[in-house]
Structures are given as structure tokens and as C-alpha cells.
Short mmCIF file of N, CA and C and ligand atoms in Angstrom, two decimals:
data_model
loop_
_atom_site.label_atom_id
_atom_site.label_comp_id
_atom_site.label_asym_id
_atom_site.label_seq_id
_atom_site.Cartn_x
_atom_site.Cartn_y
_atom_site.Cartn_z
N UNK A 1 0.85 -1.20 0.00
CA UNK A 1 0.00 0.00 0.00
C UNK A 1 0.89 1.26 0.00
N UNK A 2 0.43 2.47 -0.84
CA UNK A 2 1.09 3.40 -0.75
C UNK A 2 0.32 4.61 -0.36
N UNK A 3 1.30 5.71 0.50
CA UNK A 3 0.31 6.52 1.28
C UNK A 3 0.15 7.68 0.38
N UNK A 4 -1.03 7.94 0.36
CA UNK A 4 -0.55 9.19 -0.77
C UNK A 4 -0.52 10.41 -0.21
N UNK A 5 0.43 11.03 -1.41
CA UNK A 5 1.00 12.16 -0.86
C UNK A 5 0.83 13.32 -1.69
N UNK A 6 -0.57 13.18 -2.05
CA UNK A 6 -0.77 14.43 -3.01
C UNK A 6 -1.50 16.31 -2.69
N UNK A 7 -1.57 15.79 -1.15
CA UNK A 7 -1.99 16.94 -0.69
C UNK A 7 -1.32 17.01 0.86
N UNK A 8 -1.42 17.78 1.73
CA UNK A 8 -0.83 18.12 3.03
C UNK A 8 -2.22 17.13 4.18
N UNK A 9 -3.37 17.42 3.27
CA UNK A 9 -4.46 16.84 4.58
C UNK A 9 -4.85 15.90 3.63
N UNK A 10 -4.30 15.47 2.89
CA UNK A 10 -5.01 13.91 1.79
C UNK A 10 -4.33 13.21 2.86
N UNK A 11 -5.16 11.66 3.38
CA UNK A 11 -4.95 10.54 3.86
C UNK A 11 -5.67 9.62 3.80
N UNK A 12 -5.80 9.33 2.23
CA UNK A 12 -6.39 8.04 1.15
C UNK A 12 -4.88 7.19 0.46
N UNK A 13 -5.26 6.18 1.04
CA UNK A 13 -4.34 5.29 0.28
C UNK A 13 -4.71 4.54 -0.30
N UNK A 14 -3.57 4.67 -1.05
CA UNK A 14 -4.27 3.34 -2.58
C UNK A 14 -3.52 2.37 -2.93
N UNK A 15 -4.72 1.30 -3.35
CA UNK A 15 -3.36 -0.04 -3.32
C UNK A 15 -2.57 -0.17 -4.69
N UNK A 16 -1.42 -1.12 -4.22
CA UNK A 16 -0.24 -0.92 -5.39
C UNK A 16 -1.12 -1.35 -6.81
N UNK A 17 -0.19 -0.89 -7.45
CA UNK A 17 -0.82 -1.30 -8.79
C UNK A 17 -0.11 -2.73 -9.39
N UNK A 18 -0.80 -3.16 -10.08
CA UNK A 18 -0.45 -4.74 -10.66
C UNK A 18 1.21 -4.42 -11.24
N UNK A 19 0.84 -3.43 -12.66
CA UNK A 19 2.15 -3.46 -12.77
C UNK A 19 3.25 -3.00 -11.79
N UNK A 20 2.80 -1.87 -10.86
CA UNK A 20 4.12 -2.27 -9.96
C UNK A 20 4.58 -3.15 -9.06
N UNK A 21 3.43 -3.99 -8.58
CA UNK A 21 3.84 -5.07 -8.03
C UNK A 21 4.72 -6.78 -8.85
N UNK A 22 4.10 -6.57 -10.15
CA UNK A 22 5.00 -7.35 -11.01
C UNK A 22 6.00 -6.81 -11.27
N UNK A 23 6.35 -5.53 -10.92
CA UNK A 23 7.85 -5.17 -11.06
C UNK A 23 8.49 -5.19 -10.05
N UNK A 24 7.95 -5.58 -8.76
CA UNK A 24 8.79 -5.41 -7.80
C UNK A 24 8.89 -7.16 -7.38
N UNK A 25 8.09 -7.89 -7.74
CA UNK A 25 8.20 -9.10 -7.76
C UNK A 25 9.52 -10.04 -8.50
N UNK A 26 9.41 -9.27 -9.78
CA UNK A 26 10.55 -9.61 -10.66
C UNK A 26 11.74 -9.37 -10.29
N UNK A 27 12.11 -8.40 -9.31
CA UNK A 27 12.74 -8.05 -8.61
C UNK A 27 13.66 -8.76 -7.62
N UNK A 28 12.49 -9.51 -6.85
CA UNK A 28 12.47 -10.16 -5.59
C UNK A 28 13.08 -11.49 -6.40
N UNK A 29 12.65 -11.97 -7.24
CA UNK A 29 12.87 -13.16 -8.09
C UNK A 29 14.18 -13.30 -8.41
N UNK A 30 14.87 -11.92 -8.40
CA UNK A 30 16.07 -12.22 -9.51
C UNK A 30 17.50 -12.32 -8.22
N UNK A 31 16.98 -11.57 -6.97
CA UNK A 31 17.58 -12.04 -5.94
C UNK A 31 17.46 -13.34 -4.97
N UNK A 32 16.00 -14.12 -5.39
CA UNK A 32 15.68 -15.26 -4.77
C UNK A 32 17.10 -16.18 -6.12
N UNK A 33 16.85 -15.80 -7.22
CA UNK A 33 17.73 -16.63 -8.18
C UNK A 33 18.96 -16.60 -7.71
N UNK A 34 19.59 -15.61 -7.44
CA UNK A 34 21.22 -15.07 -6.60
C UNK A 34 21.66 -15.97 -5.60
N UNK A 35 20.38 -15.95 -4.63
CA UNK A 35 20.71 -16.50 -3.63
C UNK A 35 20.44 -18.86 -3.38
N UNK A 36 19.56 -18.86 -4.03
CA UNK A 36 19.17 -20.20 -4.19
C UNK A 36 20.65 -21.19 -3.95
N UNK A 37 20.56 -22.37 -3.80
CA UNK A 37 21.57 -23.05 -3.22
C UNK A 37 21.06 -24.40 -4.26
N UNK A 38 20.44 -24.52 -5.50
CA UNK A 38 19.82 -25.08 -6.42
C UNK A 38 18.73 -24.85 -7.31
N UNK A 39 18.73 -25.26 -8.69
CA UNK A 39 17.73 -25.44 -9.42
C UNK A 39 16.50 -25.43 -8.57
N UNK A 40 16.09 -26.50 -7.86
CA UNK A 40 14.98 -27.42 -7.03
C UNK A 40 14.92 -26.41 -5.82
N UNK A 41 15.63 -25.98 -5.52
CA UNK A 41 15.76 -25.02 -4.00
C UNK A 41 14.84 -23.32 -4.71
N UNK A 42 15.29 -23.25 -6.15
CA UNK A 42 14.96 -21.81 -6.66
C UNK A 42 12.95 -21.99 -6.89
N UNK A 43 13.52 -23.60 -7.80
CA UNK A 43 11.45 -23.61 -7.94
C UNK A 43 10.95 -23.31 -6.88
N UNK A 44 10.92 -23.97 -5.98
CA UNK A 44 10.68 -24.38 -4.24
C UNK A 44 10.24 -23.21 -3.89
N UNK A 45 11.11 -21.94 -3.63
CA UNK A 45 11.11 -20.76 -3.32
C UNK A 45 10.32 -19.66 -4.49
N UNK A 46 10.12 -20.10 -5.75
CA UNK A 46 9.84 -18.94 -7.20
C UNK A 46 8.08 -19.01 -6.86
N UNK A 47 7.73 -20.64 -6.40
CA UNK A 47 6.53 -20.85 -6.40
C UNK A 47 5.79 -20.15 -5.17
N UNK A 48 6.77 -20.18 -4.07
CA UNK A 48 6.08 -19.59 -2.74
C UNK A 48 5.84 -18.19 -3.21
N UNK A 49 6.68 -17.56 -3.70
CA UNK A 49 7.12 -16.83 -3.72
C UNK A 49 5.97 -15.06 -4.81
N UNK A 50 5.69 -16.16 -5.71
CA UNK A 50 4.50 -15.86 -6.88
C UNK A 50 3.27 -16.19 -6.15
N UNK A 51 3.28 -17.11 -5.10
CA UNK A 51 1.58 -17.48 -4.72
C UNK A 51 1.27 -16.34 -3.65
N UNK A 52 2.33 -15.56 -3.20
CA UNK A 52 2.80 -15.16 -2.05
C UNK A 52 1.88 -13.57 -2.63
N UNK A 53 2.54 -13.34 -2.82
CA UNK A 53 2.68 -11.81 -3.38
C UNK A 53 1.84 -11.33 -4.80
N UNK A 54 1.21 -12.36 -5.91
CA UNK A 54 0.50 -11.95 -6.70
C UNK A 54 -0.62 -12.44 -6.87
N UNK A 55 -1.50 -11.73 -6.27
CA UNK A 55 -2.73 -11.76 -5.59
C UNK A 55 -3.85 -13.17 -6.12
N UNK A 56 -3.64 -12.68 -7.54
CA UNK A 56 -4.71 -13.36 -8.33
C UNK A 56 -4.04 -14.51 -8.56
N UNK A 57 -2.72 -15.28 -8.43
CA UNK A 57 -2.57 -16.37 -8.88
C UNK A 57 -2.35 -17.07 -7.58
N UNK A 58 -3.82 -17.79 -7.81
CA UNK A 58 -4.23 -19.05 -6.80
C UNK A 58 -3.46 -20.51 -6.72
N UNK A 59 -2.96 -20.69 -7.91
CA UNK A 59 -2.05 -22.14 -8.07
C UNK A 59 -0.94 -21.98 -9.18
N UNK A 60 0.28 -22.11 -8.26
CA UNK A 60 1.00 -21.81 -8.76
C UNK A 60 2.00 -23.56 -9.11
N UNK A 61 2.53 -23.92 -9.99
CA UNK A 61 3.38 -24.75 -10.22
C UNK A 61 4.32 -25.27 -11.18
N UNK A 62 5.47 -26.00 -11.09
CA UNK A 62 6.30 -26.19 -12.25
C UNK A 62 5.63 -27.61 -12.18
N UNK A 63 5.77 -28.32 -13.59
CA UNK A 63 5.69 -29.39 -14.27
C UNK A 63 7.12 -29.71 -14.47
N UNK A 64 7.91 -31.00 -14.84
CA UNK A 64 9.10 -30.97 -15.29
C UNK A 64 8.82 -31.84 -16.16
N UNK A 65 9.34 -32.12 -17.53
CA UNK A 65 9.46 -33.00 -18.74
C UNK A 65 9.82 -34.49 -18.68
N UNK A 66 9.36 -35.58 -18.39
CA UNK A 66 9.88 -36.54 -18.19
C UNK A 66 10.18 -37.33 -19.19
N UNK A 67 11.60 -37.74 -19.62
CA UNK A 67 11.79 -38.43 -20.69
C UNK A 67 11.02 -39.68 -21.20
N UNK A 68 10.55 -40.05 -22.50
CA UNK A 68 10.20 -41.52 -22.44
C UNK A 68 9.06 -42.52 -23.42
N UNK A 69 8.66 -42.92 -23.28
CA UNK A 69 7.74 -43.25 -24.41
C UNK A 69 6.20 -43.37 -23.96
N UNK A 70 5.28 -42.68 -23.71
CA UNK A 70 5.83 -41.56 -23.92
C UNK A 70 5.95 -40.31 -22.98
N UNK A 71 6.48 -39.23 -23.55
CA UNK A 71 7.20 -38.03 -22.52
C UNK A 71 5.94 -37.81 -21.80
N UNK A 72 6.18 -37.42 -20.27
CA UNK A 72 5.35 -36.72 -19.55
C UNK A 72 5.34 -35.98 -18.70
N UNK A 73 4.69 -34.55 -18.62
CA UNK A 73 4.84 -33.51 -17.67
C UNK A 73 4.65 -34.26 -16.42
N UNK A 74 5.70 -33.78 -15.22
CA UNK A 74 5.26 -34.78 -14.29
C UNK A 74 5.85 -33.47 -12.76
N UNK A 75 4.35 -32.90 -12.31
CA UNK A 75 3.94 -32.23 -10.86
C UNK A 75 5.43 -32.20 -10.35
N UNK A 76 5.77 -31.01 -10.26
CA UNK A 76 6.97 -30.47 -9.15
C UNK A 76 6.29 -30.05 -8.53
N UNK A 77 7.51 -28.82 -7.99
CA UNK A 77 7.38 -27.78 -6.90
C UNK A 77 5.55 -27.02 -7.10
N UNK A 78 5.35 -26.69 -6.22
CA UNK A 78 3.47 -26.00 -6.21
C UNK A 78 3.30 -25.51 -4.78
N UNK A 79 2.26 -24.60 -5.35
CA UNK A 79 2.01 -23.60 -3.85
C UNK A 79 0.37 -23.59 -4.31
N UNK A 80 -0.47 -24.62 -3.69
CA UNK A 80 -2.01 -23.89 -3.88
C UNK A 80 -2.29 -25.83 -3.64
N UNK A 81 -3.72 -25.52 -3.88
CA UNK A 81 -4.46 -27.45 -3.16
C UNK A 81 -4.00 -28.13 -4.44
N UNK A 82 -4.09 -29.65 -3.77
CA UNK A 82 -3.23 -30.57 -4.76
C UNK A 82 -4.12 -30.52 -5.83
N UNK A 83 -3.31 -30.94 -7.21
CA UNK A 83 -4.15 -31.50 -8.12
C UNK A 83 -4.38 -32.57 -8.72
N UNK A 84 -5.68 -33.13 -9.20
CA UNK A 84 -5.43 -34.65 -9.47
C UNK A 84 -4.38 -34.54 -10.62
N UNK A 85 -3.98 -34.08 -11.31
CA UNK A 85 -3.26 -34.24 -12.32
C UNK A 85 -1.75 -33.90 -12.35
N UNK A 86 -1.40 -34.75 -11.86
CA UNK A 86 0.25 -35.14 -11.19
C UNK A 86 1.28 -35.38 -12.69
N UNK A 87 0.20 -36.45 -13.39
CA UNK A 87 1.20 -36.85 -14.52
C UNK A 87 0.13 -36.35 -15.80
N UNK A 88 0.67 -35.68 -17.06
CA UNK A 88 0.14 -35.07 -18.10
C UNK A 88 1.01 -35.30 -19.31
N UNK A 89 0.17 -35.91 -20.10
CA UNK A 89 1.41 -36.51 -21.45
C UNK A 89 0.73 -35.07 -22.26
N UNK A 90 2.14 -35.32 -23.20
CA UNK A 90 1.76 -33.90 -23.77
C UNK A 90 0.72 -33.57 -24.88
N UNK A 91 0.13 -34.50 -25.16
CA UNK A 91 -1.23 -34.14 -26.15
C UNK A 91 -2.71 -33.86 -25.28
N UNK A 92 -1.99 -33.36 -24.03
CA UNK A 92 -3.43 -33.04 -23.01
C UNK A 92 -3.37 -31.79 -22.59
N UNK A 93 -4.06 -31.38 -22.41
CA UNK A 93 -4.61 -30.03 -21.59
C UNK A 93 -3.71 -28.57 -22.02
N UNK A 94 -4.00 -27.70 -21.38
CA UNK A 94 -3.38 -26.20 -21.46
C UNK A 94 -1.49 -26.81 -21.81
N UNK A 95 -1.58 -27.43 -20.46
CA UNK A 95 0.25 -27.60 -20.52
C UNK A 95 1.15 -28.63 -21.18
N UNK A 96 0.29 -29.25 -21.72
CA UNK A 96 0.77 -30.42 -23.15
C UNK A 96 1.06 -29.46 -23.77
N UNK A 97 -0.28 -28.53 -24.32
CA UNK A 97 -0.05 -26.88 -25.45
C UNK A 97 1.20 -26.27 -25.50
N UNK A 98 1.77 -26.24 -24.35
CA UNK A 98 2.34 -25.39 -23.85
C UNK A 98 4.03 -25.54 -24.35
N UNK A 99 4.15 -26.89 -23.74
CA UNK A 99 5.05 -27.90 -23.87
C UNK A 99 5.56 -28.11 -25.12
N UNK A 100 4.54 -29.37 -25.84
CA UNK A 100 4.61 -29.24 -26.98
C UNK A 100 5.16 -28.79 -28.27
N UNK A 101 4.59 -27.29 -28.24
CA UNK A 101 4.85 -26.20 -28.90
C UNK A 101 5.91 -25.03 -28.38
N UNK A 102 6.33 -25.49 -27.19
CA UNK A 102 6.79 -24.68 -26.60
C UNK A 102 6.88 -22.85 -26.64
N UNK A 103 5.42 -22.77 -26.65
CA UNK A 103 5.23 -21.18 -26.73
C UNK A 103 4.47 -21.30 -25.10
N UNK A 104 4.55 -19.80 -24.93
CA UNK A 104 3.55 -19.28 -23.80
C UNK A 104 1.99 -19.66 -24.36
N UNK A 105 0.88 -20.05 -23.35
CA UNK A 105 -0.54 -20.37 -23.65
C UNK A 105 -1.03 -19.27 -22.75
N UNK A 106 -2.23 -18.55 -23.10
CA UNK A 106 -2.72 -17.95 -21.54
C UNK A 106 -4.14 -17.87 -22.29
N UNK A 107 -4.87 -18.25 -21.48
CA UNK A 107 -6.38 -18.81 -21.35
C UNK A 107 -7.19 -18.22 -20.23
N UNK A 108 -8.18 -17.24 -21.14
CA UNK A 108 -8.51 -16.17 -20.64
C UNK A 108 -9.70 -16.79 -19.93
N UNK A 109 -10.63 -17.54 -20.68
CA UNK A 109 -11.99 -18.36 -19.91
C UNK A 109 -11.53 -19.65 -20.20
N UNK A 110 -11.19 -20.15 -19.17
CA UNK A 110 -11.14 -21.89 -19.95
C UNK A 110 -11.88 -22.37 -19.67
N UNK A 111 -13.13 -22.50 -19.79
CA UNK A 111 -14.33 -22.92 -19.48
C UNK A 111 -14.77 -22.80 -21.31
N UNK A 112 -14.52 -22.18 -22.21
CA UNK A 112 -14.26 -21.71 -23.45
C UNK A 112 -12.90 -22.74 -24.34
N UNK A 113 -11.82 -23.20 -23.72
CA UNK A 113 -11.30 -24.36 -24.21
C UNK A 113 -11.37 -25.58 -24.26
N UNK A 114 -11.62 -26.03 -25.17
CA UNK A 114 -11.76 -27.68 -24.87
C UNK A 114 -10.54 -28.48 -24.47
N UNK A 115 -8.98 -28.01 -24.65
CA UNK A 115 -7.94 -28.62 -24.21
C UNK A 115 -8.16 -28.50 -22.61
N UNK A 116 -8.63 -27.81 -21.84
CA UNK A 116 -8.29 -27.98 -20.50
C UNK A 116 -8.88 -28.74 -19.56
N UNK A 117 -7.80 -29.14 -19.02
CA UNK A 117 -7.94 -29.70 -18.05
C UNK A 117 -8.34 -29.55 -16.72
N UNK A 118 -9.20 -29.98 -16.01
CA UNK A 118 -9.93 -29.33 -15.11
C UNK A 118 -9.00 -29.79 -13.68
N UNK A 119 -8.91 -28.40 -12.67
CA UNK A 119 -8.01 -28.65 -11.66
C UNK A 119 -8.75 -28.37 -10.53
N UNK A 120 -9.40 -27.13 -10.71
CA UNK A 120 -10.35 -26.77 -9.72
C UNK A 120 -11.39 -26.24 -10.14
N UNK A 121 -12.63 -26.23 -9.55
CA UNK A 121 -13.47 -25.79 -10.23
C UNK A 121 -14.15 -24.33 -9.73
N UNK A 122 -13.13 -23.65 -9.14
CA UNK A 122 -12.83 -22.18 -8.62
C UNK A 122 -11.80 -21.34 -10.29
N UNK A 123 -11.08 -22.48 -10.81
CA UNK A 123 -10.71 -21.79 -11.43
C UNK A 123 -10.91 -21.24 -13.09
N UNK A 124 -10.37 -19.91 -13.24
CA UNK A 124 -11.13 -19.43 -14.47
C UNK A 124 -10.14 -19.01 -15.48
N UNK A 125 -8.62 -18.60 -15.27
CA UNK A 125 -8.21 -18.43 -16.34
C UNK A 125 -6.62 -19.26 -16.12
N UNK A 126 -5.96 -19.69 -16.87
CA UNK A 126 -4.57 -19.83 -16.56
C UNK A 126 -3.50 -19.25 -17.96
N UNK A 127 -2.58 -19.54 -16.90
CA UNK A 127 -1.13 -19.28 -18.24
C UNK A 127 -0.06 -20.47 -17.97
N UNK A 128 0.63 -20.78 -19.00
CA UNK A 128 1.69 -21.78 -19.06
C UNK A 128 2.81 -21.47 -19.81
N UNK A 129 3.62 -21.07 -19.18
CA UNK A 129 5.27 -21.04 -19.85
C UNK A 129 6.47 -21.79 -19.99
N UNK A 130 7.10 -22.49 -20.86
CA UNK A 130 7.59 -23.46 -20.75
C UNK A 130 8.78 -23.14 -20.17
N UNK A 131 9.70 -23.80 -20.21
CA UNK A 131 10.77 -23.80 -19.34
C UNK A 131 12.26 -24.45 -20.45
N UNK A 132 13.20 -23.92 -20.93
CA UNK A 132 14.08 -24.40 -22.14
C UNK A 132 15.62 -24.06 -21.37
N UNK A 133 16.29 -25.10 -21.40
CA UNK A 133 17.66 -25.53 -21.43
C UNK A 133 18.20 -25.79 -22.82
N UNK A 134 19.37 -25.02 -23.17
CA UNK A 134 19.85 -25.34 -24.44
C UNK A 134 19.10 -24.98 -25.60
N UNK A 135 17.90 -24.51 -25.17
CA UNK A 135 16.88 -24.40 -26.63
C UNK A 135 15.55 -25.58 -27.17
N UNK A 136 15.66 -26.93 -25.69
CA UNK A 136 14.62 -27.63 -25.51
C UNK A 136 13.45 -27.52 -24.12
N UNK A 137 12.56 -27.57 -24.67
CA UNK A 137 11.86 -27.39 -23.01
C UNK A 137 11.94 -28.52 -22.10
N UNK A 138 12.10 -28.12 -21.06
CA UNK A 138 12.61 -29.44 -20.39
C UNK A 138 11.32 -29.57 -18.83
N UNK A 139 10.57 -28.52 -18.93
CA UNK A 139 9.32 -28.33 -18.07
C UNK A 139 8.89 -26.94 -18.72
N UNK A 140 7.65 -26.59 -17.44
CA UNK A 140 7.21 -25.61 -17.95
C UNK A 140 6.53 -24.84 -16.42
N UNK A 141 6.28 -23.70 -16.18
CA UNK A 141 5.64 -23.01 -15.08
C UNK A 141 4.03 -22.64 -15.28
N UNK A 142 3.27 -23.06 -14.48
CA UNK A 142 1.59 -23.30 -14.72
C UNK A 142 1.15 -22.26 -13.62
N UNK A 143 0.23 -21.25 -14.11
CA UNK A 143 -0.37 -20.57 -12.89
C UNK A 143 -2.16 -20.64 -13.30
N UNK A 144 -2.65 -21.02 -12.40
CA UNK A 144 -4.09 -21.03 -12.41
C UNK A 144 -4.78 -19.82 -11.95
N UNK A 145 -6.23 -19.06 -12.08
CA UNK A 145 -6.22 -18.11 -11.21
C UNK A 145 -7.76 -17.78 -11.24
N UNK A 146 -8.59 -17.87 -9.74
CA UNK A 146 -9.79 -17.79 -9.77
C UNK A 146 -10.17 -16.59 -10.56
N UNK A 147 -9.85 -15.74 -10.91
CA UNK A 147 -10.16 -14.65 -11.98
C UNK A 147 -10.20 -14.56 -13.35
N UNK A 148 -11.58 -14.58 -13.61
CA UNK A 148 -11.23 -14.23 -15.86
C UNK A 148 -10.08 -13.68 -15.90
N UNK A 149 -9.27 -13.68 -17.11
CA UNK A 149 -8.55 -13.10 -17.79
C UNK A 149 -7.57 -12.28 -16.86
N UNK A 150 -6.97 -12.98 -16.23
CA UNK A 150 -6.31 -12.88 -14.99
C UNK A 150 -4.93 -12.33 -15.01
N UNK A 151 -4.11 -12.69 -16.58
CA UNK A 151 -2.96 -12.85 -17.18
C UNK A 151 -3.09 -11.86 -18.19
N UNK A 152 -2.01 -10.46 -17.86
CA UNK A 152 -2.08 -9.30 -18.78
C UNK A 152 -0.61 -9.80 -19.20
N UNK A 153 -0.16 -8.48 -20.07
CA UNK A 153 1.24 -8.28 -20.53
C UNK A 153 1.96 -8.46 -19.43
N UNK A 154 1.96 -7.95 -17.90
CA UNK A 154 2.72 -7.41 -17.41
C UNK A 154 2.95 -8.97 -16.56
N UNK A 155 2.01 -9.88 -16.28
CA UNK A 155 2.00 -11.11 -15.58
C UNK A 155 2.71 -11.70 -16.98
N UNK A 156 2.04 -11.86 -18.22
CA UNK A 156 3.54 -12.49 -18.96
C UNK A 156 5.02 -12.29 -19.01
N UNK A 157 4.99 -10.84 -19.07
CA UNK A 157 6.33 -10.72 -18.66
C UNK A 157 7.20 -11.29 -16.98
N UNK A 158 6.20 -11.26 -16.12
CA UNK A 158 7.07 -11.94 -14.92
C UNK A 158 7.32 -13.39 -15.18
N UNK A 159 6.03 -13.68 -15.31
CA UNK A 159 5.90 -15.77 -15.51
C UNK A 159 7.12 -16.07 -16.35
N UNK A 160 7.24 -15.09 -17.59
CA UNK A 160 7.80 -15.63 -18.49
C UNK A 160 9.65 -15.31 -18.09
N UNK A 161 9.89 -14.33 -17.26
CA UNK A 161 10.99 -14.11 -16.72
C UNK A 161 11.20 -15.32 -15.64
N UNK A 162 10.63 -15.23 -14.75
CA UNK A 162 10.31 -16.26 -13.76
C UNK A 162 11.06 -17.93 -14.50
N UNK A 163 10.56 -18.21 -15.62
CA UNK A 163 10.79 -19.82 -15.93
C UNK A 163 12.46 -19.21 -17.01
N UNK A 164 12.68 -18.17 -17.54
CA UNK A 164 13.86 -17.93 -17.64
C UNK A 164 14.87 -18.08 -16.70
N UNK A 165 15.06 -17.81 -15.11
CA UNK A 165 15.39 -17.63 -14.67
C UNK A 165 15.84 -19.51 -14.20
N UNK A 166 14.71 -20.37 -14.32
CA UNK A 166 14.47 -21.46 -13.66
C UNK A 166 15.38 -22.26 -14.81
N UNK A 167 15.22 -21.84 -15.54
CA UNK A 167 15.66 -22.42 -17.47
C UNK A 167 17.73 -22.45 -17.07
N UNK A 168 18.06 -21.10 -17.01
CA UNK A 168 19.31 -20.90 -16.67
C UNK A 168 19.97 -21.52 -15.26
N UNK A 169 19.22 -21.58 -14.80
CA UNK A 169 19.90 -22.10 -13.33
C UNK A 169 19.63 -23.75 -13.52
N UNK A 170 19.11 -24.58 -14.09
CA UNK A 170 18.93 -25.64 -14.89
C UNK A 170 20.53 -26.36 -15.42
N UNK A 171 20.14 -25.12 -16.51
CA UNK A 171 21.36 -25.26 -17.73
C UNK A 171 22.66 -25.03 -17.13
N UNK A 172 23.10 -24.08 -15.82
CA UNK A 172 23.89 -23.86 -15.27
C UNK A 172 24.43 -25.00 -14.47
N UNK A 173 23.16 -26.27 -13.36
CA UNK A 173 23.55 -27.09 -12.96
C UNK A 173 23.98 -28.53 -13.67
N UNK A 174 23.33 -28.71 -15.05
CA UNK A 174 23.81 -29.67 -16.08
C UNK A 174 25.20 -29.44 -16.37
N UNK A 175 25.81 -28.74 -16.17
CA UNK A 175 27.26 -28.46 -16.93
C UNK A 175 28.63 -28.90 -16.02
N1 LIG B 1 -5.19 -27.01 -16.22
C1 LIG B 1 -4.03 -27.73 -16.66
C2 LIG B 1 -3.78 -28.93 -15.79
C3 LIG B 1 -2.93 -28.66 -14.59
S1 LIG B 1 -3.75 -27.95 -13.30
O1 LIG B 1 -4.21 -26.66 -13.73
C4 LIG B 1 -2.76 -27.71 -12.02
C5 LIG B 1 -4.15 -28.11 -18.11
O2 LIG B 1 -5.20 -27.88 -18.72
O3 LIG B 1 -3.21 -28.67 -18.67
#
């Protein structure tokens, strides 16, 4: 909250704004990345961390890529109630999409997609960003969020910084 200070007897405060709180989040992120003591230690902490502080995202979690025949997203790190859907091959739901193709998805009503997969039935919009080592995705970061259209520019830009961050510290511990 910030106090405002636009008059001598004004004492209305107003709450932060989205984009500055995704900027100050991104923030917080890039020193949680600094400090982390692992890959697995950074998700652990990226997830608390996003469920923590940005309001509207109710479920937050990484998926990781599991090699095999065939490949399957398979439930990491998460901050929000469990979901039945632990294991997800990639021709299913939002985060198969996601995967897959490895682009960003963000799904404004998914109640309006037929790929999704149902997690809660509180929830109304999500986004999925994959996660790339070397230039392959090797997981991906899933946020659910009881709110329509929940996911602006400014939440893509964190999410999508966010699994950058997870991507490099990855690629950093493979080597
Ligand atoms: N909704 C996802 C499934 C994962 S849960 O949201 C945690 C999907 O459609 O792939």
C-alpha cells in the first residue's frame, strides 16, 4: 500500500498497482535466483514466492518434462491445493499446449477451451510457460487463477521471466 502524498491533509491510500507489483516481484525473483543453493531449492522458493505476493494467482506450479515413451509432464514444486493431475502426457490439456509447442498459452476463460484440463473448479483463467535448457523445453511453469482473464502483458512478462530464470539455473547445474 502506498500513502498518498498528493496533498498536506489527503490521507487516502491506494493499493499498489499490478504493474508495480509485477515489477517489484521480478525483482524479488532475480535475488531469490542469486541466492538459491539449487535449481529445485529456486522452484521451491519462485513458487512460494509468486503465490505469495501476486494476488490473483491461486495455483501456482512447475511441471518438469519426463523423458520416455511416452514423454510426460510430471507435478513439481506448487504452492495452492493438490491437483489430481500429477502426470500429463503432452497431447493433453493447457500444458501439453504449452510444452509441446513450446510457446507461452494464456487462457482467458477456460471454461471456453476444450484442451483444458480441469483442476479446480474455482478456477477461471490460466497461463503456461515453458521452461528451455539449451533451446529444448525441459518443463514448464503453470499458474491457475480464480479470476477471468487474470494474465495481462505485465503477468507475462514476470511468468515468463520467472521460468527464464528457472531455465538458466537448470542449464547452469547440467554443466
Ligand atoms: N489445467 C491444466 C492442468 C494442470 S492444473 O491446472 C494444475 C491443463 O489444462 O493442462
Amino acid at each position: 500500500m502506498y500513502l498518498c502524498t498528493c496533498a498536506s491533509d489527503c490521507v487516502s491510500i491506494s493499493p499498489m498497482s499490478k504493474a508495480a507489483r509485477a515489477t517489484d516481484v521480478q525483482a524479488e525473483l532475480a535475488q531469490v535466483a542469486r541466492e538459491a543453493k539449487s535449481a529445485q531449492d529456486l522452484m521451491s522458493r519462485a513458487v512460494k514466492l509468486l503465490h505469495q505476493r501476486m494476488l490473483k494467482y491461486n495455483w501456482v506450479g512447475f511441471y518438469m518434462l519426463e523423458p520416455g515413451q511416452p514423454p510426460m509432464l510430471v507435478l513439481g514444486e506448487f504452492q495452492g491445493a493438490m491437483t489430481p493431475h500429477t502426470r500429463i502426457p503432452l497431447h493433453q490439456g493447457i500444458c501439453g499446449a504449452a510444452a509441446s509447442t513450446g510457446t507461452t498459452v494464456v487462457v482467458d476463460d477456460v471454461s471456453l477451451d476444450p484442451r483444458y484440463l480441469a483442476c479446480s473448479l474455482e478456477t477461471k483463467s490460466e497461463i503456461v510457460v515453458p521452461v528451455f535448457v539449451g533451446g529444448k523445453v525441459v518443463g514448464e511453469l503453470d499458474i491457475d487463477s480464480h479470476f477471468p482473464a487474470a494474465f495481462k502483458d505485465e503477468d507475462r512478462a514476470l511468468v515468463e521471466y520467472c521460468a527464464g530464470l528457472v531455465g538458466a539455473s537448470l542449464e547452469k547445474s547440467s554443466k
